[in-house]
Each structure stands twice: as structure tokens, then as C-alpha cells.
Amino acid sequence: MLHAQGFVCNANYQKENLYCDVCPEDWPLIVQFCANDPKVFVQAALLAQNYCDAIDLNLGCPQMIAKRGHYGAFLQDEWNLLQRTILLAHKKLSVPVICKICVFPEIDKTEQKGPLSGAAFWEHIKAVWKAVAIPVFANGNIQSLQDVEHCIQDMGVQGVTSTEGNLDNPALFEGRSPAVWKLAKEYLDIMWEHPCPLSYIRAHLFKLWHHTLHVHQQL
């Protein structure tokens, strides 16, 4: 997720996050922005669209940083603002526009925030899929490849994404669950081949080891 205002104003931010070498395995590539101003979002998207396959507006982030910045799930009640944002993006961009959303407590309203993260409500996702004429991707409760298959079969959606599950086990979509030390070794080998900031490495290793270190606290 990139900050739209920062991307528009900071050339170094652009270079570090998108205007840099990517390996073929990174494609197809979707660039996600957080934004609360239609013009700023579209301006950032126009700068990014030649470097990706689609632009995503994040309306799903439930974290406190999103609340402080007034973006993510905390924009979902502002329907007029969101409509103006998406219509402007649809008009100006040459790549598809995607919105990642969180559910409302009411299933009918979801078809149209839940600021708290937790288990996904697949019935809400199914209701969205039935209510719209555009592709719908499901997200949530995906911890294995079997979950992916069940989600597509039960919901009828066009695709499935994973956030926390994929961070815990990057081999999820290959149907593998290797020991965390093997995943960490594989990740570090890739890191040496494709260097990245230390903060990224630290964050990924933290996610890989988090559950294991809760059990093996002596480590």
C-alpha cells in the first residue's frame, strides 16, 4: 500500500516503491493507494499506471494508522466521496480500478466499515458478488489452498486473495506448508538476489516467526 499524497509529492518515494527494477515474477502487478481526495488519488494513479496492471483504492485497512490518516476502512461511510473518486479514476485511467472493502455489519449495506479485523463473513462477499456486474475477489479466512478452492466454489467469486495467511505462509498458494525456518531461509536467499530495505526484511521475518516464537519462547 502506497500513500497517494506522498507518491505525488515525493520523487524519492516514487523511485523507492515503483520506479525501480522489478523481476518478472512480480507481474501481474497491482498498485494499491490509500487516499481521501479524488484528485490526489487520480494524480498518483496516473503517475503509476504505466508501471502496473491495475490500480487499487484501499477501503479495507482497519488499522489505527488508517484512522489517523482518514483512509482505508474509515472512508467507507463517505459514499459520495467514494463515488466521485472511482468515477474520476474510471474516466482518467487507462488501467482497471479496484476497490478493497471491508464489510458492514448489515449485509445489505455491505453491498454498497468494519474497522475491526477478524474472521471474514463469506455470506457478505457472496451478496456483493450477486449484486454487481463486475469481477469480485474474496479475501479473508484463507489459510490454505483448500480454503481458496472452497471459497471459489461456495462464493462463486472470480478470484481469491490472502493477506495474513499469505504473510504467515508465503507458500500458501502452492499448497505447501513448509517449516518456518525453511521459509525464512528461502526468503533470505531471494533477498540476497533481490536486495530490499532492512525494514522490509525484518517485517517479513517477524510475520514468519511470530506464531512459532509464541510457542518456543526460549528462542
PDB file of C-alpha atoms in Angstrom, residues 18-166:
ATOM      1  CA  LEU A  18       7.646   1.736  -8.005  1.00  0.00           C
ATOM      2  CA  TYR A  19      10.111   3.426 -10.340  1.00  0.00           C
ATOM      3  CA  CYS A  20      12.677   0.714  -9.806  1.00  0.00           C
ATOM      4  CA  ASP A  21      13.643  -2.685 -11.154  1.00  0.00           C
ATOM      5  CA  VAL A  22      11.089  -5.444 -10.703  1.00  0.00           C
ATOM      6  CA  CYS A  23      11.576  -9.090 -11.512  1.00  0.00           C
ATOM      7  CA  PRO A  24       9.246 -10.925 -13.917  1.00  0.00           C
ATOM      8  CA  GLU A  25       7.726 -12.873 -11.022  1.00  0.00           C
ATOM      9  CA  ASP A  26       6.237  -9.628  -9.696  1.00  0.00           C
ATOM     10  CA  TRP A  27       3.790  -9.465 -12.590  1.00  0.00           C
ATOM     11  CA  PRO A  28       0.858  -9.088 -12.934  1.00  0.00           C
ATOM     12  CA  LEU A  29       1.277  -6.155 -10.557  1.00  0.00           C
ATOM     13  CA  ILE A  30      -1.446  -4.135  -8.810  1.00  0.00           C
ATOM     14  CA  VAL A  31      -0.538  -0.850  -7.110  1.00  0.00           C
ATOM     15  CA  GLN A  32      -2.645  -0.010  -4.056  1.00  0.00           C
ATOM     16  CA  PHE A  33      -3.038   3.558  -2.824  1.00  0.00           C
ATOM     17  CA  CYS A  34      -4.605   4.963   0.302  1.00  0.00           C
ATOM     18  CA  ALA A  35      -6.228   8.339  -0.353  1.00  0.00           C
ATOM     19  CA  ASN A  36      -9.116  10.526   0.763  1.00  0.00           C
ATOM     20  CA  ASP A  37      -9.087  13.083  -2.067  1.00  0.00           C
ATOM     21  CA  PRO A  38     -10.302  12.113  -5.572  1.00  0.00           C
ATOM     22  CA  LYS A  39      -7.896  14.412  -7.399  1.00  0.00           C
ATOM     23  CA  VAL A  40      -4.869  13.286  -5.392  1.00  0.00           C
ATOM     24  CA  PHE A  41      -5.770   9.614  -5.844  1.00  0.00           C
ATOM     25  CA  VAL A  42      -6.127  10.008  -9.601  1.00  0.00           C
ATOM     26  CA  GLN A  43      -2.954  12.097  -9.840  1.00  0.00           C
ATOM     27  CA  ALA A  44      -0.996   9.352  -8.070  1.00  0.00           C
ATOM     28  CA  ALA A  45      -2.652   6.678 -10.189  1.00  0.00           C
ATOM     29  CA  LEU A  46      -1.742   8.484 -13.402  1.00  0.00           C
ATOM     30  CA  LEU A  47       1.907   8.510 -12.280  1.00  0.00           C
ATOM     31  CA  ALA A  48       1.740   4.766 -11.539  1.00  0.00           C
ATOM     32  CA  GLN A  49      -0.427   3.320 -14.301  1.00  0.00           C
ATOM     33  CA  ASN A  50       2.397   2.734 -16.790  1.00  0.00           C
ATOM     34  CA  TYR A  51       4.171   0.567 -14.203  1.00  0.00           C
ATOM     35  CA  CYS A  52       1.342  -1.793 -13.264  1.00  0.00           C
ATOM     36  CA  ASP A  53      -1.704  -3.706 -14.484  1.00  0.00           C
ATOM     37  CA  ALA A  54      -4.332  -2.131 -12.216  1.00  0.00           C
ATOM     38  CA  ILE A  55      -4.809   0.492  -9.502  1.00  0.00           C
ATOM     39  CA  ASP A  56      -6.452  -0.340  -6.181  1.00  0.00           C
ATOM     40  CA  LEU A  57      -8.086   2.092  -3.760  1.00  0.00           C
ATOM     41  CA  ASN A  58      -7.692   0.722  -0.250  1.00  0.00           C
ATOM     42  CA  LEU A  59     -11.006   0.926   1.601  1.00  0.00           C
ATOM     43  CA  GLY A  60     -10.232  -2.073   3.764  1.00  0.00           C
ATOM     44  CA  CYS A  61      -7.398  -1.149   6.133  1.00  0.00           C
ATOM     45  CA  PRO A  62      -8.722  -1.239   9.738  1.00  0.00           C
ATOM     46  CA  GLN A  63      -5.509  -0.182  11.496  1.00  0.00           C
ATOM     47  CA  MET A  64      -5.131   2.877  13.722  1.00  0.00           C
ATOM     48  CA  ILE A  65      -2.747   4.499  11.241  1.00  0.00           C
ATOM     49  CA  ALA A  66      -5.619   4.463   8.738  1.00  0.00           C
ATOM     50  CA  LYS A  67      -7.921   6.066  11.293  1.00  0.00           C
ATOM     51  CA  ARG A  68      -5.403   8.823  11.991  1.00  0.00           C
ATOM     52  CA  GLY A  69      -4.869   9.427   8.285  1.00  0.00           C
ATOM     53  CA  HIS A  70      -8.582   9.141   7.474  1.00  0.00           C
ATOM     54  CA  TYR A  71      -8.330   6.458   4.826  1.00  0.00           C
ATOM     55  CA  GLY A  72      -8.905   2.725   4.433  1.00  0.00           C
ATOM     56  CA  ALA A  73     -11.991   1.321   6.171  1.00  0.00           C
ATOM     57  CA  PHE A  74     -12.621   4.687   7.808  1.00  0.00           C
ATOM     58  CA  LEU A  75     -13.775   6.161   4.495  1.00  0.00           C
ATOM     59  CA  GLN A  76     -16.478   3.610   3.817  1.00  0.00           C
ATOM     60  CA  ASP A  77     -19.319   5.737   5.202  1.00  0.00           C
ATOM     61  CA  GLU A  78     -18.476   8.582   2.827  1.00  0.00           C
ATOM     62  CA  TRP A  79     -20.283   7.185  -0.197  1.00  0.00           C
ATOM     63  CA  ASN A  80     -20.440  10.462  -2.161  1.00  0.00           C
ATOM     64  CA  LEU A  81     -16.681  10.927  -1.823  1.00  0.00           C
ATOM     65  CA  LEU A  82     -16.008   7.348  -2.882  1.00  0.00           C
ATOM     66  CA  GLN A  83     -18.329   7.598  -5.858  1.00  0.00           C
ATOM     67  CA  ARG A  84     -16.591  10.768  -7.054  1.00  0.00           C
ATOM     68  CA  THR A  85     -13.188   9.134  -6.565  1.00  0.00           C
ATOM     69  CA  ILE A  86     -13.983   5.990  -8.537  1.00  0.00           C
ATOM     70  CA  LEU A  87     -15.830   7.786 -11.339  1.00  0.00           C
ATOM     71  CA  LEU A  88     -12.930  10.187 -11.815  1.00  0.00           C
ATOM     72  CA  ALA A  89     -10.429   7.321 -11.819  1.00  0.00           C
ATOM     73  CA  HIS A  90     -12.539   5.346 -14.295  1.00  0.00           C
ATOM     74  CA  LYS A  91     -12.645   8.377 -16.572  1.00  0.00           C
ATOM     75  CA  LYS A  92      -8.944   9.269 -16.415  1.00  0.00           C
ATOM     76  CA  LEU A  93      -7.054   5.966 -16.109  1.00  0.00           C
ATOM     77  CA  SER A  94      -6.108   3.505 -18.835  1.00  0.00           C
ATOM     78  CA  VAL A  95      -5.888   0.536 -16.413  1.00  0.00           C
ATOM     79  CA  PRO A  96      -8.657  -1.112 -14.346  1.00  0.00           C
ATOM     80  CA  VAL A  97      -9.626   0.336 -10.968  1.00  0.00           C
ATOM     81  CA  ILE A  98     -10.181  -1.960  -7.980  1.00  0.00           C
ATOM     82  CA  CYS A  99     -11.584  -1.240  -4.507  1.00  0.00           C
ATOM     83  CA  LYS A 100     -10.687  -3.346  -1.495  1.00  0.00           C
ATOM     84  CA  ILE A 101     -13.505  -3.008   1.035  1.00  0.00           C
ATOM     85  CA  CYS A 102     -14.428  -4.251   4.487  1.00  0.00           C
ATOM     86  CA  VAL A 103     -17.910  -5.466   5.355  1.00  0.00           C
ATOM     87  CA  PHE A 104     -20.591  -3.533   7.199  1.00  0.00           C
ATOM     88  CA  PRO A 105     -22.430  -5.317   9.999  1.00  0.00           C
ATOM     89  CA  GLU A 106     -25.556  -5.230   7.807  1.00  0.00           C
ATOM     90  CA  ILE A 107     -25.304  -7.445   4.758  1.00  0.00           C
ATOM     91  CA  ASP A 108     -27.435  -5.064   2.637  1.00  0.00           C
ATOM     92  CA  LYS A 109     -25.191  -2.114   3.427  1.00  0.00           C
ATOM     93  CA  THR A 110     -22.109  -4.136   2.556  1.00  0.00           C
ATOM     94  CA  GLU A 111     -23.379  -4.455  -0.995  1.00  0.00           C
ATOM     95  CA  GLN A 112     -22.827  -0.859  -1.198  1.00  0.00           C
ATOM     96  CA  LYS A 113     -16.752  -0.427   7.642  1.00  0.00           C
ATOM     97  CA  GLY A 114     -15.996  -2.538   9.684  1.00  0.00           C
ATOM     98  CA  PRO A 115     -12.949  -1.005  11.367  1.00  0.00           C
ATOM     99  CA  LEU A 116     -12.234  -4.193  13.288  1.00  0.00           C
ATOM    100  CA  SER A 117     -10.267  -7.009  11.731  1.00  0.00           C
ATOM    101  CA  GLY A 118     -11.257 -10.604  12.302  1.00  0.00           C
ATOM    102  CA  ALA A 119     -12.939 -13.516  10.600  1.00  0.00           C
ATOM    103  CA  ALA A 120     -14.430 -12.749   7.200  1.00  0.00           C
ATOM    104  CA  PHE A 121     -18.142 -13.062   6.524  1.00  0.00           C
ATOM    105  CA  TRP A 122     -18.317 -15.070   3.330  1.00  0.00           C
ATOM    106  CA  GLU A 123     -22.069 -14.557   3.032  1.00  0.00           C
ATOM    107  CA  HIS A 124     -21.466 -10.808   2.768  1.00  0.00           C
ATOM    108  CA  ILE A 125     -18.991 -11.459  -0.043  1.00  0.00           C
ATOM    109  CA  LYS A 126     -21.497 -13.670  -1.810  1.00  0.00           C
ATOM    110  CA  ALA A 127     -24.122 -10.928  -1.539  1.00  0.00           C
ATOM    111  CA  VAL A 128     -21.744  -8.430  -3.124  1.00  0.00           C
ATOM    112  CA  TRP A 129     -20.981 -10.847  -5.956  1.00  0.00           C
ATOM    113  CA  LYS A 130     -24.702 -11.289  -6.633  1.00  0.00           C
ATOM    114  CA  ALA A 131     -25.368  -7.529  -6.516  1.00  0.00           C
ATOM    115  CA  VAL A 132     -22.772  -6.292  -9.012  1.00  0.00           C
ATOM    116  CA  ALA A 133     -21.829  -6.923 -12.620  1.00  0.00           C
ATOM    117  CA  ILE A 134     -18.066  -6.618 -12.154  1.00  0.00           C
ATOM    118  CA  PRO A 135     -15.478  -9.179 -11.023  1.00  0.00           C
ATOM    119  CA  VAL A 136     -15.352  -9.787  -7.263  1.00  0.00           C
ATOM    120  CA  PHE A 137     -12.359 -11.160  -5.348  1.00  0.00           C
ATOM    121  CA  ALA A 138     -12.831 -12.649  -1.896  1.00  0.00           C
ATOM    122  CA  ASN A 139     -10.419 -12.002   0.970  1.00  0.00           C
ATOM    123  CA  GLY A 140     -10.386 -13.430   4.462  1.00  0.00           C
ATOM    124  CA  ASN A 141     -10.262 -16.833   6.181  1.00  0.00           C
ATOM    125  CA  ILE A 142      -7.712 -18.064   3.635  1.00  0.00           C
ATOM    126  CA  GLN A 143      -5.137 -20.225   5.419  1.00  0.00           C
ATOM    127  CA  SER A 144      -4.565 -22.956   2.835  1.00  0.00           C
ATOM    128  CA  LEU A 145      -5.013 -23.810  -0.829  1.00  0.00           C
ATOM    129  CA  GLN A 146      -8.081 -25.831   0.165  1.00  0.00           C
ATOM    130  CA  ASP A 147      -9.606 -22.641   1.587  1.00  0.00           C
ATOM    131  CA  VAL A 148      -9.059 -20.983  -1.793  1.00  0.00           C
ATOM    132  CA  GLU A 149     -10.848 -23.804  -3.598  1.00  0.00           C
ATOM    133  CA  HIS A 150     -13.744 -23.851  -1.114  1.00  0.00           C
ATOM    134  CA  CYS A 151     -14.133 -20.073  -1.306  1.00  0.00           C
ATOM    135  CA  ILE A 152     -14.368 -20.053  -5.101  1.00  0.00           C
ATOM    136  CA  GLN A 153     -16.771 -22.988  -5.072  1.00  0.00           C
ATOM    137  CA  ASP A 154     -19.017 -21.629  -2.315  1.00  0.00           C
ATOM    138  CA  MET A 155     -18.978 -17.930  -3.210  1.00  0.00           C
ATOM    139  CA  GLY A 156     -18.808 -18.012  -6.996  1.00  0.00           C
ATOM    140  CA  VAL A 157     -16.217 -15.219  -6.982  1.00  0.00           C
ATOM    141  CA  GLN A 158     -13.696 -14.640  -9.761  1.00  0.00           C
ATOM    142  CA  GLY A 159     -10.621 -14.756  -7.540  1.00  0.00           C
ATOM    143  CA  VAL A 160      -9.257 -15.053  -4.017  1.00  0.00           C
ATOM    144  CA  THR A 161      -6.602 -13.033  -2.211  1.00  0.00           C
ATOM    145  CA  SER A 162      -4.917 -13.561   1.129  1.00  0.00           C
ATOM    146  CA  THR A 163      -3.269 -11.113   3.493  1.00  0.00           C
ATOM    147  CA  GLU A 164      -2.434 -12.500   6.930  1.00  0.00           C
ATOM    148  CA  GLY A 165      -2.439 -16.132   5.818  1.00  0.00           C
ATOM    149  CA  ASN A 166      -0.051 -15.417   2.970  1.00  0.00           C
TER     150      ASN A 166
END
